[in-house]
mmCIF file of C-alpha atoms in Angstrom:
data_model
loop_
_atom_site.group_PDB
_atom_site.id
_atom_site.type_symbol
_atom_site.label_atom_id
_atom_site.label_comp_id
_atom_site.label_asym_id
_atom_site.label_seq_id
_atom_site.Cartn_x
_atom_site.Cartn_y
_atom_site.Cartn_z
ATOM 1 C CA UNK A 201 -19.007 -33.327 -151.005
ATOM 2 C CA UNK A 202 -17.234 -32.743 -147.713
ATOM 3 C CA UNK A 203 -19.234 -30.709 -145.213
ATOM 4 C CA UNK A 204 -17.587 -27.463 -144.062
ATOM 5 C CA UNK A 205 -20.050 -26.382 -141.409
ATOM 6 C CA UNK A 206 -23.180 -27.521 -139.584
ATOM 7 C CA UNK A 207 -26.055 -25.140 -138.844
ATOM 8 C CA UNK A 208 -27.555 -25.572 -135.391
ATOM 9 C CA UNK A 209 -30.706 -23.700 -136.410
ATOM 10 C CA UNK A 210 -31.342 -25.678 -139.593
ATOM 11 C CA UNK A 211 -30.007 -28.943 -138.079
ATOM 12 C CA UNK A 212 -28.138 -29.588 -141.350
ATOM 13 C CA UNK A 213 -24.519 -29.838 -142.522
ATOM 14 C CA UNK A 214 -23.404 -27.978 -145.683
ATOM 15 C CA UNK A 215 -20.690 -28.282 -148.291
ATOM 16 C CA UNK A 216 -19.046 -25.112 -149.636
ATOM 17 C CA UNK A 217 -21.616 -24.523 -152.428
ATOM 18 C CA UNK A 218 -24.660 -24.890 -150.205
ATOM 19 C CA UNK A 219 -22.990 -23.076 -147.326
ATOM 20 C CA UNK A 220 -22.627 -19.959 -149.496
ATOM 21 C CA UNK A 221 -26.322 -20.219 -150.447
ATOM 22 C CA UNK A 222 -27.286 -20.719 -146.803
ATOM 23 C CA UNK A 223 -25.340 -17.650 -145.738
ATOM 24 C CA UNK A 224 -27.001 -15.476 -148.397
ATOM 25 C CA UNK A 225 -30.483 -16.665 -147.463
ATOM 26 C CA UNK A 226 -30.080 -16.259 -143.706
ATOM 27 C CA UNK A 227 -27.709 -13.284 -143.843
ATOM 28 C CA UNK A 228 -25.283 -15.007 -141.443
ATOM 29 C CA UNK A 229 -27.840 -14.943 -138.622
ATOM 30 C CA UNK A 230 -27.810 -18.689 -138.083
ATOM 31 C CA UNK A 231 -25.235 -20.220 -135.748
ATOM 32 C CA UNK A 232 -22.624 -22.360 -137.501
ATOM 33 C CA UNK A 233 -20.163 -24.854 -136.032
ATOM 34 C CA UNK A 234 -17.624 -27.436 -137.182
ATOM 35 C CA UNK A 235 -19.386 -30.220 -139.076
ATOM 36 C CA UNK A 236 -20.702 -33.064 -136.923
ATOM 37 C CA UNK A 237 -22.215 -36.386 -137.925
ATOM 38 C CA UNK A 238 -25.221 -36.254 -135.614
ATOM 39 C CA UNK A 239 -26.541 -32.691 -135.434
ATOM 40 C CA UNK A 240 -29.428 -33.827 -133.201
ATOM 41 C CA UNK A 241 -26.992 -34.167 -130.290
ATOM 42 C CA UNK A 242 -26.693 -30.385 -130.326
ATOM 43 C CA UNK A 243 -30.446 -29.765 -130.202
ATOM 44 C CA UNK A 244 -32.540 -29.660 -127.016
ATOM 45 C CA UNK A 245 -34.702 -32.813 -127.152
ATOM 46 C CA UNK A 246 -37.392 -31.152 -125.055
ATOM 47 C CA UNK A 247 -37.765 -27.806 -126.843
ATOM 48 C CA UNK A 248 -36.139 -28.599 -130.217
ATOM 49 C CA UNK A 249 -33.951 -25.537 -129.913
ATOM 50 C CA UNK A 250 -30.148 -25.236 -130.201
ATOM 51 C CA UNK A 251 -28.129 -25.974 -127.055
ATOM 52 C CA UNK A 252 -26.541 -22.527 -126.813
ATOM 53 C CA UNK A 253 -26.289 -22.152 -123.025
ATOM 54 C CA UNK A 254 -24.687 -23.994 -120.132
ATOM 55 C CA UNK A 255 -26.110 -24.549 -116.628
ATOM 56 C CA UNK A 256 -23.246 -24.470 -114.134
ATOM 57 C CA UNK A 257 -25.447 -25.746 -111.321
ATOM 58 C CA UNK A 258 -26.362 -28.958 -113.178
ATOM 59 C CA UNK A 259 -23.257 -29.049 -115.415
ATOM 60 C CA UNK A 260 -25.341 -29.554 -118.544
ATOM 61 C CA UNK A 261 -26.091 -27.794 -121.820
ATOM 62 C CA UNK A 262 -29.518 -26.111 -122.172
ATOM 63 C CA UNK A 263 -31.494 -24.062 -124.695
ATOM 64 C CA UNK A 264 -33.082 -20.620 -124.247
ATOM 65 C CA UNK A 265 -36.409 -22.179 -123.252
ATOM 66 C CA UNK A 266 -34.857 -24.406 -120.575
ATOM 67 C CA UNK A 267 -33.912 -21.383 -118.480
ATOM 68 C CA UNK A 268 -37.595 -20.522 -118.067
ATOM 69 C CA UNK A 269 -38.316 -23.992 -116.701
ATOM 70 C CA UNK A 270 -36.212 -26.354 -114.575
ATOM 71 C CA UNK A 271 -33.152 -24.085 -114.740
ATOM 72 C CA UNK A 272 -34.907 -20.791 -114.011
ATOM 73 C CA UNK A 273 -32.930 -19.916 -110.874
ATOM 74 C CA UNK A 274 -29.665 -21.550 -111.956
ATOM 75 C CA UNK A 275 -26.360 -19.978 -112.974
ATOM 76 C CA UNK A 276 -26.596 -19.891 -116.793
ATOM 77 C CA UNK A 277 -23.807 -18.755 -119.114
ATOM 78 C CA UNK A 278 -23.292 -18.873 -122.902
ATOM 79 C CA UNK A 279 -21.858 -22.123 -124.200
ATOM 80 C CA UNK A 280 -18.855 -20.298 -125.675
ATOM 81 C CA UNK A 281 -18.035 -18.667 -122.332
ATOM 82 C CA UNK A 282 -18.069 -21.962 -120.432
ATOM 83 C CA UNK A 283 -16.101 -23.656 -123.206
ATOM 84 C CA UNK A 284 -13.502 -20.882 -123.078
ATOM 85 C CA UNK A 285 -13.139 -21.289 -119.322
ATOM 86 C CA UNK A 286 -12.743 -25.049 -119.667
ATOM 87 C CA UNK A 287 -10.059 -24.501 -122.304
ATOM 88 C CA UNK A 288 -8.268 -22.134 -119.922
ATOM 89 C CA UNK A 289 -8.201 -24.870 -117.263
ATOM 90 C CA UNK A 290 -7.004 -27.440 -119.766
ATOM 91 C CA UNK A 291 -4.266 -25.112 -121.021
ATOM 92 C CA UNK A 292 -2.933 -24.859 -117.478
ATOM 93 C CA UNK A 293 -3.240 -28.630 -117.063
ATOM 94 C CA UNK A 294 -1.366 -29.183 -120.313
ATOM 95 C CA UNK A 295 1.486 -26.972 -119.100
ATOM 96 C CA UNK A 296 1.575 -28.896 -115.817
ATOM 97 C CA UNK A 297 1.667 -32.219 -117.677
ATOM 98 C CA UNK A 298 4.454 -31.000 -119.966
ATOM 99 C CA UNK A 299 6.453 -29.904 -116.915
ATOM 100 C CA UNK A 300 5.871 -33.316 -115.306
ATOM 101 C CA UNK A 301 7.247 -34.962 -118.450
ATOM 102 C CA UNK A 302 10.367 -32.777 -118.354
ATOM 103 C CA UNK A 303 10.867 -33.508 -114.643
ATOM 104 C CA UNK A 304 10.753 -37.247 -115.288
ATOM 105 C CA UNK A 305 13.149 -37.026 -118.213
ATOM 106 C CA UNK A 306 15.556 -35.163 -115.933
ATOM 107 C CA UNK A 307 15.035 -37.753 -113.187
ATOM 108 C CA UNK A 308 15.980 -40.540 -115.610
ATOM 109 C CA UNK A 309 19.213 -38.721 -116.445
ATOM 110 C CA UNK A 310 19.906 -38.186 -112.727
ATOM 111 C CA UNK A 311 19.491 -41.909 -112.089
ATOM 112 C CA UNK A 312 21.821 -42.805 -114.958
ATOM 113 C CA UNK A 313 24.427 -40.276 -113.778
ATOM 114 C CA UNK A 314 24.259 -41.519 -110.185
ATOM 115 C CA UNK A 315 24.547 -45.128 -111.388
ATOM 116 C CA UNK A 316 27.764 -44.257 -113.247
ATOM 117 C CA UNK A 317 29.179 -42.495 -110.186
ATOM 118 C CA UNK A 318 28.217 -45.357 -107.905
ATOM 119 C CA UNK A 319 29.783 -47.907 -110.221
ATOM 120 C CA UNK A 320 33.058 -45.969 -110.377
ATOM 121 C CA UNK A 321 33.010 -45.527 -106.608
ATOM 122 C CA UNK A 322 32.360 -49.231 -106.092
ATOM 123 C CA UNK A 323 35.259 -50.243 -108.313
ATOM 124 C CA UNK A 324 37.626 -47.853 -106.551
ATOM 125 C CA UNK A 325 36.521 -48.875 -103.076
ATOM 126 C CA UNK A 326 36.790 -52.575 -103.914
ATOM 127 C CA UNK A 327 40.452 -52.086 -104.799
ATOM 128 C CA UNK A 328 41.057 -50.195 -101.548
ATOM 129 C CA UNK A 329 39.219 -52.786 -99.486
ATOM 130 C CA UNK A 330 41.539 -55.552 -100.734
ATOM 131 C CA UNK A 331 44.478 -53.742 -99.142
ATOM 132 C CA UNK A 332 42.507 -53.320 -95.914
ATOM 133 C CA UNK A 333 41.573 -57.002 -95.670
ATOM 134 C CA UNK A 334 45.136 -58.217 -96.338
ATOM 135 C CA UNK A 335 46.240 -56.943 -92.885
ATOM 136 C CA UNK A 336 43.505 -58.661 -90.908
ATOM 137 C CA UNK A 337 43.402 -62.031 -89.125
ATOM 138 C CA UNK A 338 42.447 -65.246 -90.901
ATOM 139 C CA UNK A 339 38.931 -65.108 -89.499
ATOM 140 C CA UNK A 340 38.543 -61.627 -90.936
ATOM 141 C CA UNK A 341 39.721 -62.884 -94.329
ATOM 142 C CA UNK A 342 36.546 -64.947 -94.452
ATOM 143 C CA UNK A 343 34.617 -61.751 -93.735
ATOM 144 C CA UNK A 344 36.461 -60.093 -96.613
ATOM 145 C CA UNK A 345 34.944 -62.445 -99.146
ATOM 146 C CA UNK A 346 31.512 -62.046 -97.602
ATOM 147 C CA UNK A 347 31.653 -58.252 -97.582
ATOM 148 C CA UNK A 348 32.974 -58.048 -101.138
ATOM 149 C CA UNK A 349 30.143 -60.306 -102.190
ATOM 150 C CA UNK A 350 27.747 -58.056 -100.283
ATOM 151 C CA UNK A 351 29.077 -55.044 -102.192
ATOM 152 C CA UNK A 352 28.479 -56.821 -105.492
ATOM 153 C CA UNK A 353 24.977 -57.749 -104.396
ATOM 154 C CA UNK A 354 24.255 -54.166 -103.351
ATOM 155 C CA UNK A 355 25.580 -52.921 -106.684
ATOM 156 C CA UNK A 356 23.382 -55.393 -108.569
ATOM 157 C CA UNK A 357 20.410 -54.507 -106.382
ATOM 158 C CA UNK A 358 21.041 -50.793 -106.958
ATOM 159 C CA UNK A 359 21.322 -51.315 -110.727
ATOM 160 C CA UNK A 360 18.110 -53.319 -110.709
ATOM 161 C CA UNK A 361 16.397 -50.571 -108.704
ATOM 162 C CA UNK A 362 17.680 -47.992 -111.211
ATOM 163 C CA UNK A 363 16.253 -50.031 -114.080
ATOM 164 C CA UNK A 364 12.911 -50.336 -112.302
ATOM 165 C CA UNK A 365 12.820 -46.597 -111.556
ATOM 166 C CA UNK A 366 13.664 -45.753 -115.166
ATOM 167 C CA UNK A 367 11.017 -48.170 -116.427
ATOM 168 C CA UNK A 368 8.437 -46.638 -114.099
ATOM 169 C CA UNK A 369 9.421 -43.114 -115.162
ATOM 170 C CA UNK A 370 9.220 -44.036 -118.842
ATOM 171 C CA UNK A 371 5.800 -45.576 -118.270
ATOM 172 C CA UNK A 372 4.630 -42.357 -116.604
ATOM 173 C CA UNK A 373 6.084 -40.317 -119.481
ATOM 174 C CA UNK A 374 4.148 -42.473 -121.965
ATOM 175 C CA UNK A 375 0.920 -41.972 -120.015
ATOM 176 C CA UNK A 376 1.577 -38.243 -119.641
ATOM 177 C CA UNK A 377 2.282 -37.927 -123.377
ATOM 178 C CA UNK A 378 -1.049 -39.622 -124.059
ATOM 179 C CA UNK A 379 -2.759 -37.174 -121.695
ATOM 180 C CA UNK A 380 -0.916 -34.273 -123.343
ATOM 181 C CA UNK A 381 -2.013 -35.401 -126.816
ATOM 182 C CA UNK A 382 -5.613 -35.724 -125.657
ATOM 183 C CA UNK A 383 -5.524 -32.253 -124.121
ATOM 184 C CA UNK A 384 -3.965 -30.812 -127.258
ATOM 185 C CA UNK A 385 -6.754 -32.291 -129.364
ATOM 186 C CA UNK A 386 -9.429 -30.846 -127.068
ATOM 187 C CA UNK A 387 -7.762 -27.430 -126.989
ATOM 188 C CA UNK A 388 -7.942 -27.208 -130.792
ATOM 189 C CA UNK A 389 -11.581 -28.219 -131.170
ATOM 190 C CA UNK A 390 -14.525 -25.886 -131.388
ATOM 191 C CA UNK A 391 -16.935 -28.604 -130.384
ATOM 192 C CA UNK A 392 -18.156 -26.958 -127.172
ATOM 193 C CA UNK A 393 -20.488 -29.775 -126.239
ATOM 194 C CA UNK A 394 -17.686 -32.328 -126.455
ATOM 195 C CA UNK A 395 -15.500 -30.157 -124.236
ATOM 196 C CA UNK A 396 -18.172 -29.927 -121.582
ATOM 197 C CA UNK A 397 -18.877 -33.650 -121.579
ATOM 198 C CA UNK A 398 -15.320 -34.871 -121.082
ATOM 199 C CA UNK A 399 -14.105 -36.663 -117.964
ATOM 200 C CA UNK A 400 -13.529 -34.042 -115.198
ATOM 201 C CA UNK A 401 -10.167 -35.713 -114.439
ATOM 202 C CA UNK A 402 -8.756 -34.067 -117.598
ATOM 203 C CA UNK A 403 -8.942 -30.670 -115.895
ATOM 204 C CA UNK A 404 -6.038 -31.509 -113.583
ATOM 205 C CA UNK A 405 -2.737 -33.403 -113.905
ATOM 206 C CA UNK A 406 -2.953 -37.167 -113.212
ATOM 207 C CA UNK A 407 -1.858 -38.520 -109.856
ATOM 208 C CA UNK A 408 1.673 -39.884 -110.080
ATOM 209 C CA UNK A 409 4.527 -40.871 -107.805
ATOM 210 C CA UNK A 410 6.291 -38.056 -105.940
ATOM 211 C CA UNK A 411 9.719 -38.404 -107.543
ATOM 212 C CA UNK A 412 11.208 -35.607 -105.440
ATOM 213 C CA UNK A 413 11.302 -38.085 -102.552
ATOM 214 C CA UNK A 414 13.461 -40.556 -104.525
ATOM 215 C CA UNK A 415 17.178 -40.031 -103.982
ATOM 216 C CA UNK A 416 20.161 -41.872 -105.376
ATOM 217 C CA UNK A 417 23.010 -43.102 -103.203
ATOM 218 C CA UNK A 418 26.358 -43.145 -105.000
ATOM 219 C CA UNK A 419 28.786 -43.655 -102.113
ATOM 220 C CA UNK A 420 30.323 -46.927 -101.007
ATOM 221 C CA UNK A 421 32.581 -46.008 -98.110
ATOM 222 C CA UNK A 422 35.684 -47.988 -97.179
ATOM 223 C CA UNK A 423 35.401 -46.488 -93.715
ATOM 224 C CA UNK A 424 31.936 -48.038 -93.467
ATOM 225 C CA UNK A 425 33.438 -51.409 -94.386
ATOM 226 C CA UNK A 426 36.199 -50.957 -91.816
ATOM 227 C CA UNK A 427 33.668 -50.182 -89.102
ATOM 228 C CA UNK A 428 31.551 -53.141 -90.175
ATOM 229 C CA UNK A 429 34.535 -55.491 -89.955
ATOM 230 C CA UNK A 430 35.524 -54.181 -86.532
ATOM 231 C CA UNK A 431 31.966 -54.393 -85.265
ATOM 232 C CA UNK A 432 31.562 -57.890 -86.702
ATOM 233 C CA UNK A 433 34.710 -59.191 -84.993
ATOM 234 C CA UNK A 434 33.818 -57.553 -81.685
ATOM 235 C CA UNK A 435 30.296 -58.901 -81.830
ATOM 236 C CA UNK A 436 31.415 -62.433 -82.656
ATOM 237 C CA UNK A 437 33.786 -62.350 -79.674
ATOM 238 C CA UNK A 438 31.491 -60.617 -77.176
ATOM 239 C CA UNK A 439 27.952 -61.684 -78.120
ATOM 240 C CA UNK A 440 28.025 -64.710 -75.796
ATOM 241 C CA UNK A 441 28.291 -62.343 -72.841
ATOM 242 C CA UNK A 442 24.939 -60.798 -73.900
ATOM 243 C CA UNK A 443 23.013 -64.093 -74.182
ATOM 244 C CA UNK A 444 19.559 -64.171 -72.610
ATOM 245 C CA UNK A 445 17.141 -66.926 -71.670
ATOM 246 C CA UNK A 446 14.036 -66.550 -73.851
ATOM 247 C CA UNK A 447 10.928 -68.714 -74.172
ATOM 248 C CA UNK A 448 7.937 -68.677 -76.504
ATOM 249 C CA UNK A 449 4.689 -67.055 -75.372
ATOM 250 C CA UNK A 450 1.703 -69.454 -75.887
ATOM 251 C CA UNK A 451 -0.760 -66.535 -75.724
ATOM 252 C CA UNK A 452 0.693 -65.177 -78.998
ATOM 253 C CA UNK A 453 1.082 -68.495 -80.869
ATOM 254 C CA UNK A 454 -1.041 -69.206 -83.960
ATOM 255 C CA UNK A 455 -3.432 -72.151 -83.426
ATOM 256 C CA UNK A 456 -1.420 -74.289 -85.879
ATOM 257 C CA UNK A 457 1.742 -74.005 -83.767
ATOM 258 C CA UNK A 458 2.382 -76.547 -81.010
ATOM 259 C CA UNK A 459 4.670 -75.311 -78.223
ATOM 260 C CA UNK A 460 6.543 -77.498 -75.751
ATOM 261 C CA UNK A 461 5.725 -77.169 -72.065
ATOM 262 C CA UNK A 462 8.959 -75.305 -71.354
ATOM 263 C CA UNK A 463 8.379 -72.869 -74.254
ATOM 264 C CA UNK A 464 11.681 -73.768 -75.899
ATOM 265 C CA UNK A 465 10.415 -75.756 -78.899
ATOM 266 C CA UNK A 466 7.709 -75.318 -81.560
ATOM 267 C CA UNK A 467 6.251 -77.484 -84.344
ATOM 268 C CA UNK A 468 3.715 -76.784 -87.089
ATOM 269 C CA UNK A 469 0.765 -79.086 -86.334
ATOM 270 C CA UNK A 470 -1.562 -80.882 -88.746
ATOM 271 C CA UNK A 471 -4.716 -79.782 -86.909
ATOM 272 C CA UNK A 472 -5.553 -76.260 -85.820
ATOM 273 C CA UNK A 473 -6.051 -76.044 -82.074
ATOM 274 C CA UNK A 474 -9.165 -74.484 -80.565
ATOM 275 C CA UNK A 475 -7.684 -71.471 -78.815
ATOM 276 C CA UNK A 476 -9.164 -68.136 -77.786
ATOM 277 C CA UNK A 477 -8.619 -65.415 -80.383
ATOM 278 C CA UNK A 478 -7.161 -62.963 -77.895
ATOM 279 C CA UNK A 479 -5.655 -59.655 -79.145
ATOM 280 C CA UNK A 480 -2.082 -60.936 -78.705
ATOM 281 C CA UNK A 481 -2.492 -64.051 -80.880
ATOM 282 C CA UNK A 482 -1.495 -64.316 -84.549
ATOM 283 C CA UNK A 483 -4.601 -65.425 -86.466
ATOM 284 C CA UNK A 484 -3.464 -65.618 -90.119
ATOM 285 C CA UNK A 485 0.278 -66.209 -90.363
ATOM 286 C CA UNK A 486 1.664 -69.001 -88.132
ATOM 287 C CA UNK A 487 3.709 -66.705 -85.908
ATOM 288 C CA UNK A 488 4.693 -66.558 -82.246
ATOM 289 C CA UNK A 489 6.516 -64.071 -80.003
ATOM 290 C CA UNK A 490 8.870 -64.550 -77.091
ATOM 291 C CA UNK A 491 7.683 -64.263 -73.518
ATOM 292 C CA UNK A 492 10.442 -61.837 -72.468
ATOM 293 C CA UNK A 493 10.652 -58.252 -73.751
ATOM 294 C CA UNK A 494 13.745 -56.019 -73.820
ATOM 295 C CA UNK A 495 13.762 -52.215 -73.816
ATOM 296 C CA UNK A 496 17.475 -51.458 -73.315
ATOM 297 C CA UNK A 497 21.001 -52.838 -73.532
ATOM 298 C CA UNK A 498 22.198 -55.758 -75.629
ATOM 299 C CA UNK A 499 20.807 -59.270 -75.880
ATOM 300 C CA UNK A 500 21.524 -62.391 -77.896
ATOM 301 C CA UNK A 501 19.801 -65.732 -78.473
ATOM 302 C CA UNK A 502 20.164 -68.729 -80.793
ATOM 303 C CA UNK A 503 17.531 -70.755 -82.645
ATOM 304 C CA UNK A 504 18.092 -74.201 -84.173
ATOM 305 C CA UNK A 505 16.320 -74.493 -87.548
ATOM 306 C CA UNK A 506 17.718 -77.773 -88.866
ATOM 307 C CA UNK A 507 15.488 -79.407 -91.474
ATOM 308 C CA UNK A 508 13.122 -76.443 -91.910
ATOM 309 C CA UNK A 509 12.394 -74.978 -95.351
ATOM 310 C CA UNK A 510 10.138 -71.937 -94.761
ATOM 311 C CA UNK A 511 10.431 -69.595 -91.781
ATOM 312 C CA UNK A 512 10.876 -66.023 -90.506
ATOM 313 C CA UNK A 513 13.183 -65.257 -87.563
ATOM 314 C CA UNK A 514 14.050 -62.024 -85.783
ATOM 315 C CA UNK A 515 12.646 -59.547 -83.285
ATOM 316 C CA UNK A 516 9.474 -57.490 -83.251
ATOM 317 C CA UNK A 517 8.204 -54.532 -81.273
ATOM 318 C CA UNK A 518 5.360 -54.941 -78.808
ATOM 319 C CA UNK A 519 2.718 -53.028 -80.802
ATOM 320 C CA UNK A 520 2.932 -55.042 -84.054
ATOM 321 C CA UNK A 521 -0.219 -56.115 -85.854
ATOM 322 C CA UNK A 522 -0.915 -59.807 -85.242
ATOM 323 C CA UNK A 523 -4.178 -60.070 -87.229
ATOM 324 C CA UNK A 524 -4.737 -60.763 -90.927
ATOM 325 C CA UNK A 525 -2.182 -60.212 -93.678
ATOM 326 C CA UNK A 526 1.120 -58.825 -92.358
ATOM 327 C CA UNK A 527 4.104 -57.422 -94.256
ATOM 328 C CA UNK A 528 7.241 -58.239 -92.264
ATOM 329 C CA UNK A 529 9.561 -55.207 -92.466
ATOM 330 C CA UNK A 530 11.073 -52.571 -90.148
ATOM 331 C CA UNK A 531 8.362 -50.055 -91.075
ATOM 332 C CA UNK A 532 5.806 -52.435 -89.531
ATOM 333 C CA UNK A 533 7.920 -53.244 -86.476
ATOM 334 C CA UNK A 534 9.692 -56.445 -87.631
ATOM 335 C CA UNK A 535 13.455 -56.963 -88.038
ATOM 336 C CA UNK A 536 13.796 -60.437 -89.500
ATOM 337 C CA UNK A 537 15.404 -62.770 -92.006
ATOM 338 C CA UNK A 538 13.469 -65.433 -93.898
ATOM 339 C CA UNK A 539 13.977 -68.751 -95.680
ATOM 340 C CA UNK A 540 11.728 -69.759 -98.571
ATOM 341 C CA UNK A 541 11.625 -72.975 -100.615
ATOM 342 C CA UNK A 542 14.497 -74.457 -98.662
ATOM 343 C CA UNK A 543 17.290 -72.392 -100.247
ATOM 344 C CA UNK A 544 16.169 -68.768 -100.741
ATOM 345 C CA UNK A 545 17.304 -66.468 -97.930
ATOM 346 C CA UNK A 546 15.924 -62.942 -97.614
ATOM 347 C CA UNK A 547 16.404 -59.896 -95.393
ATOM 348 C CA UNK A 548 12.873 -58.630 -94.746
ATOM 349 C CA UNK A 549 13.770 -54.989 -95.382
ATOM 350 C CA UNK A 550 10.621 -53.766 -97.186
ATOM 351 C CA UNK A 551 11.210 -54.573 -100.000
ATOM 352 C CA UNK A 552 13.070 -57.794 -99.181
ATOM 353 C CA UNK A 553 16.710 -58.202 -100.191
ATOM 354 C CA UNK A 554 18.026 -61.576 -101.387
ATOM 355 C CA UNK A 555 20.896 -62.986 -99.318
ATOM 356 C CA UNK A 556 23.418 -65.166 -101.129
ATOM 357 C CA UNK A 557 24.775 -67.555 -98.484
ATOM 358 C CA UNK A 558 27.426 -70.129 -99.328
ATOM 359 C CA UNK A 559 26.429 -72.330 -96.394
ATOM 360 C CA UNK A 560 22.863 -73.055 -95.297
ATOM 361 C CA UNK A 561 22.624 -72.031 -91.619
ATOM 362 C CA UNK A 562 21.336 -74.748 -89.305
ATOM 363 C CA UNK A 563 21.460 -72.560 -86.197
ATOM 364 C CA UNK A 564 20.963 -68.789 -86.355
ATOM 365 C CA UNK A 565 22.057 -66.311 -83.703
ATOM 366 C CA UNK A 566 20.222 -63.007 -83.245
ATOM 367 C CA UNK A 567 22.075 -60.068 -81.644
ATOM 368 C CA UNK A 568 20.373 -56.764 -80.707
ATOM 369 C CA UNK A 569 21.949 -53.542 -79.458
ATOM 370 C CA UNK A 570 18.919 -51.498 -78.405
ATOM 371 C CA UNK A 571 20.644 -48.139 -77.956
ATOM 372 C CA UNK A 572 22.698 -48.456 -81.173
ATOM 373 C CA UNK A 573 19.650 -49.495 -83.205
ATOM 374 C CA UNK A 574 21.361 -52.665 -84.430
ATOM 375 C CA UNK A 575 19.906 -56.109 -85.221
ATOM 376 C CA UNK A 576 22.408 -58.677 -86.568
ATOM 377 C CA UNK A 577 22.038 -62.292 -87.660
ATOM 378 C CA UNK A 578 24.815 -64.916 -87.590
ATOM 379 C CA UNK A 579 25.422 -68.467 -88.753
ATOM 380 C CA UNK A 580 26.383 -69.918 -85.367
ATOM 381 C CA UNK A 581 28.165 -73.032 -86.646
ATOM 382 C CA UNK A 582 30.391 -71.223 -89.174
ATOM 383 C CA UNK A 583 30.663 -68.102 -86.969
ATOM 384 C CA UNK A 584 29.864 -65.941 -89.985
ATOM 385 C CA UNK A 585 27.732 -62.859 -90.430
ATOM 386 C CA UNK A 586 24.439 -63.196 -92.363
ATOM 387 C CA UNK A 587 23.117 -59.624 -92.404
ATOM 388 C CA UNK A 588 22.382 -56.606 -90.189
ATOM 389 C CA UNK A 589 19.777 -53.861 -89.805
ATOM 390 C CA UNK A 590 21.635 -50.699 -88.749
ATOM 391 C CA UNK A 591 20.595 -47.179 -87.782
ATOM 392 C CA UNK A 592 17.215 -48.295 -86.449
ATOM 393 C CA UNK A 593 15.256 -46.396 -83.776
ATOM 394 C CA UNK A 594 13.640 -48.511 -81.057
ATOM 395 C CA UNK A 595 11.026 -46.976 -78.745
ATOM 396 C CA UNK A 596 9.169 -50.071 -77.503
ATOM 397 C CA UNK A 597 9.989 -53.434 -75.993
ATOM 398 C CA UNK A 598 11.451 -55.939 -78.457
ATOM 399 C CA UNK A 599 10.488 -59.627 -78.448
ATOM 400 C CA UNK A 600 11.756 -62.735 -80.195
ATOM 401 C CA UNK A 601 9.659 -63.211 -83.360
ATOM 402 C CA UNK A 602 9.289 -66.482 -85.240
ATOM 403 C CA UNK A 603 6.988 -67.662 -88.031
ATOM 404 C CA UNK A 604 6.951 -71.313 -89.166
ATOM 405 C CA UNK A 605 5.206 -72.165 -92.427
ATOM 406 C CA UNK A 606 4.217 -75.776 -93.111
ATOM 407 C CA UNK A 607 5.527 -76.668 -96.618
ATOM 408 C CA UNK A 608 6.142 -80.276 -95.556
ATOM 409 C CA UNK A 609 7.565 -79.300 -92.146
ATOM 410 C CA UNK A 610 4.353 -79.949 -90.230
ATOM 411 C CA UNK A 611 3.235 -82.900 -88.146
ATOM 412 C CA UNK A 612 4.160 -84.484 -84.823
ATOM 413 C CA UNK A 613 7.100 -86.359 -86.361
ATOM 414 C CA UNK A 614 8.763 -83.320 -87.921
ATOM 415 C CA UNK A 615 11.834 -81.924 -86.191
ATOM 416 C CA UNK A 616 11.030 -78.985 -83.891
ATOM 417 C CA UNK A 617 12.458 -75.510 -83.974
ATOM 418 C CA UNK A 618 14.482 -75.135 -80.765
ATOM 419 C CA UNK A 619 15.621 -72.093 -78.813
ATOM 420 C CA UNK A 620 19.096 -73.390 -78.065
ATOM 421 C CA UNK A 621 21.159 -72.749 -74.960
ATOM 422 C CA UNK A 622 24.215 -70.671 -75.785
ATOM 423 C CA UNK A 623 27.420 -72.759 -75.671
ATOM 424 C CA UNK A 624 30.531 -70.924 -74.518
ATOM 425 C CA UNK A 625 33.632 -71.946 -76.460
ATOM 426 C CA UNK A 626 37.151 -70.649 -75.928
#
């Protein structure tokens, strides 16, 4: 027969027939509870009395005799009272979790709506941009193709980000639903001991991502493209006037990097040099900084990278971390592009953005406008734009930054990376 109740006093579970007999014999004076398999868990092992009380100081269940011993001066309350309070906390937590679920469902819809708007905006602006490019010079026509391709890449990247955000939100909803189900089960049980022995984390909502900080950008402005084209043409024509003479700083170079005496060339060596581990030196990634720092105006330099398969190139602020694992991104003081595996180009934007280049650059130009917060990269030989970091805020000196990974490019016979003199062509 299925048990209907368990008696804490008798330490026995009863079916309906024997429960009626039990109630008549004990005149309903014994404490009953939902049937449990192991009634001994609800009996004090020391005094063999029912666990009817709760010690808030020790967060444990006790019997009436325990309060005359180790728990004499402690804050003791009836088990039902503490269980009721715990249920009150869990009810609030359940409401919070349910609200979190609704917020994430709404966020998913917001992302989908913004994706539709962005896609429509992109299609409309692409049509307008074709008319804009048709009136420009032949050199700008090449930029047209590049910028249209950039728009497609941004659209794909945005769609991928939307998918990732939706996936993350759905994962959180699944986890929150599981938490909600668990709370619902606990709120409907009369097993006070089980309630008081649950993980304390169930009394508050789980830690999740702050989705209020995530915003969706739906605008692709033709005016932005027009400004980019104008700025690109002006920069290509005027950057040579901003060229500077930069050299590599040996005090910052990783021990695996071999610098030429004039500081214009660097190779990745087979053997690590025995150099002092001064605060300025890179000790994990094979990086090096320029000797000269710039805190205002515009400057431009070119680096020859022919034959190299894995590198980072850009500028870095003076206070960057040079020790241990480093994430190269603007948030950490690096504005750089990277090549991996010989054909994968990335803008180190945190997270990195893949760059789809039709031609593999052999010489890269780096242009910085300190006051405008602009860092741009160019393929010198094809006179084409690679990518730009815009709207940055510089407050420290900026230095040339370079990192050369080995990947078959090391050794005394490998071609060096060269800081090239700027050649002025009409």
